[in-house]
Short mmCIF file of C-alpha atoms in Angstrom, two decimals:
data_model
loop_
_atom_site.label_atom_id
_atom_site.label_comp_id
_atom_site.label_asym_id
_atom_site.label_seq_id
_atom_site.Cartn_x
_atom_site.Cartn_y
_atom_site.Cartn_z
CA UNK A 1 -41.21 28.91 -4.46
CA UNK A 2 -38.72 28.18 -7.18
CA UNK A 3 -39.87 28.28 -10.87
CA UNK A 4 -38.23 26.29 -13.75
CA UNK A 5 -36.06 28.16 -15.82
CA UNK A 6 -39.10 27.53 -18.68
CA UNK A 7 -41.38 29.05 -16.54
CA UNK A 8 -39.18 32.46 -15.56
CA UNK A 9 -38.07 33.00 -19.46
CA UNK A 10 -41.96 32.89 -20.42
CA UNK A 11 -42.90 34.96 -16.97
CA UNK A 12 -40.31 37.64 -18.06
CA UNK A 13 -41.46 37.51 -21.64
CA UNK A 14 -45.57 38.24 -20.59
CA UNK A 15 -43.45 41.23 -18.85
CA UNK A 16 -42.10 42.68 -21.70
CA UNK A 17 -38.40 41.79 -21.30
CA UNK A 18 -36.41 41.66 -24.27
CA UNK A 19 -34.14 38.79 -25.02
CA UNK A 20 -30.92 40.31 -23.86
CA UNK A 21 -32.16 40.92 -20.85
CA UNK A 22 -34.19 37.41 -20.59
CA UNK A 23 -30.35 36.02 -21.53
CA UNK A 24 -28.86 38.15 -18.63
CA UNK A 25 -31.10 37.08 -16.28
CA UNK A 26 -30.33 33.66 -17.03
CA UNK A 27 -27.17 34.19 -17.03
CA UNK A 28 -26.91 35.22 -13.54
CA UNK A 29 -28.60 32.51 -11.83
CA UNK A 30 -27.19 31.81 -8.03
CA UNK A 31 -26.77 35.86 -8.23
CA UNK A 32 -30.08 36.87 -6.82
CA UNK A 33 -28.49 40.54 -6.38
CA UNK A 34 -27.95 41.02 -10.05
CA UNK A 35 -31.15 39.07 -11.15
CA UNK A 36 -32.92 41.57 -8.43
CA UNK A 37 -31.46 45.06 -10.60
CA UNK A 38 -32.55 43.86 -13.54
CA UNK A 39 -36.45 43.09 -12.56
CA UNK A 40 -35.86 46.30 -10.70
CA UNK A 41 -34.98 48.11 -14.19
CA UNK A 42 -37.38 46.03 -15.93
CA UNK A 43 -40.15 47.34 -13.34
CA UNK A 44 -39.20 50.77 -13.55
CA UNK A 45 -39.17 50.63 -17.33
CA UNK A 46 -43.06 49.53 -16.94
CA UNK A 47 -43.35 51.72 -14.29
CA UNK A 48 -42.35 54.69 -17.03
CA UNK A 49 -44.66 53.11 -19.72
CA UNK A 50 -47.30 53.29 -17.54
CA UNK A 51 -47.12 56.92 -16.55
CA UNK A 52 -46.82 58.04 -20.28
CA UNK A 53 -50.16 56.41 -21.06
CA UNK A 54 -51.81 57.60 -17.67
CA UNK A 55 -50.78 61.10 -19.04
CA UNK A 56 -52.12 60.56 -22.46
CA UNK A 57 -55.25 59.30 -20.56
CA UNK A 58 -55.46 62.61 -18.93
CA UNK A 59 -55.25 65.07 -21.39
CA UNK A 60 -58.12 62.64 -23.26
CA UNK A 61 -60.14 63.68 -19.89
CA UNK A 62 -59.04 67.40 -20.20
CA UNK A 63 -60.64 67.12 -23.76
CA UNK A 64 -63.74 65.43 -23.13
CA UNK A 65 -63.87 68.16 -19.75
CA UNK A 66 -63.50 70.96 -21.92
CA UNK A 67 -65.92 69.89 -24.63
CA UNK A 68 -68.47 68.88 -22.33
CA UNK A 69 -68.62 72.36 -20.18
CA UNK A 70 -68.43 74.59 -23.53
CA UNK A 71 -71.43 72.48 -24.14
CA UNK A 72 -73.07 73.33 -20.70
CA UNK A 73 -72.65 77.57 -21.82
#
């Protein structure tokens, strides 16, 4: 499947890539190696994003744990 180049800058934009790296990507069209590393750092930088708010969602559910067992005593 090949997208127009309109519809990878607003695909990469709904994934949170900034505009240098929208610009790199476009600027290394025909290099699918170098457009690969940088959805592969993109990714991982989503990948970290996610984690930090999964860990802020767990120490919410350590809270509401710990209030709702003292309440239990």
């Amino acid at each position: 499947m090949i997208m127009s180049t309109e519809n990878v800058v607003q695909t990469l934009k709904e994934v949170g890539c900034n505009k240098q790296t929208i610009e790199s990507y476009i600027e290394h069209e025909g290099n699918q190696k170098r457009q690969l590393t940088i959805l592969y750092n993109q990714r991982k930088k989503q990948l970290e994003t996610v984690h930090k708010h999964q860990k802020r969602l767990d120490d919410i559910d350590f809270l509401i744990y710990s209030i709702s067992k003292e309440q239990q005593i």
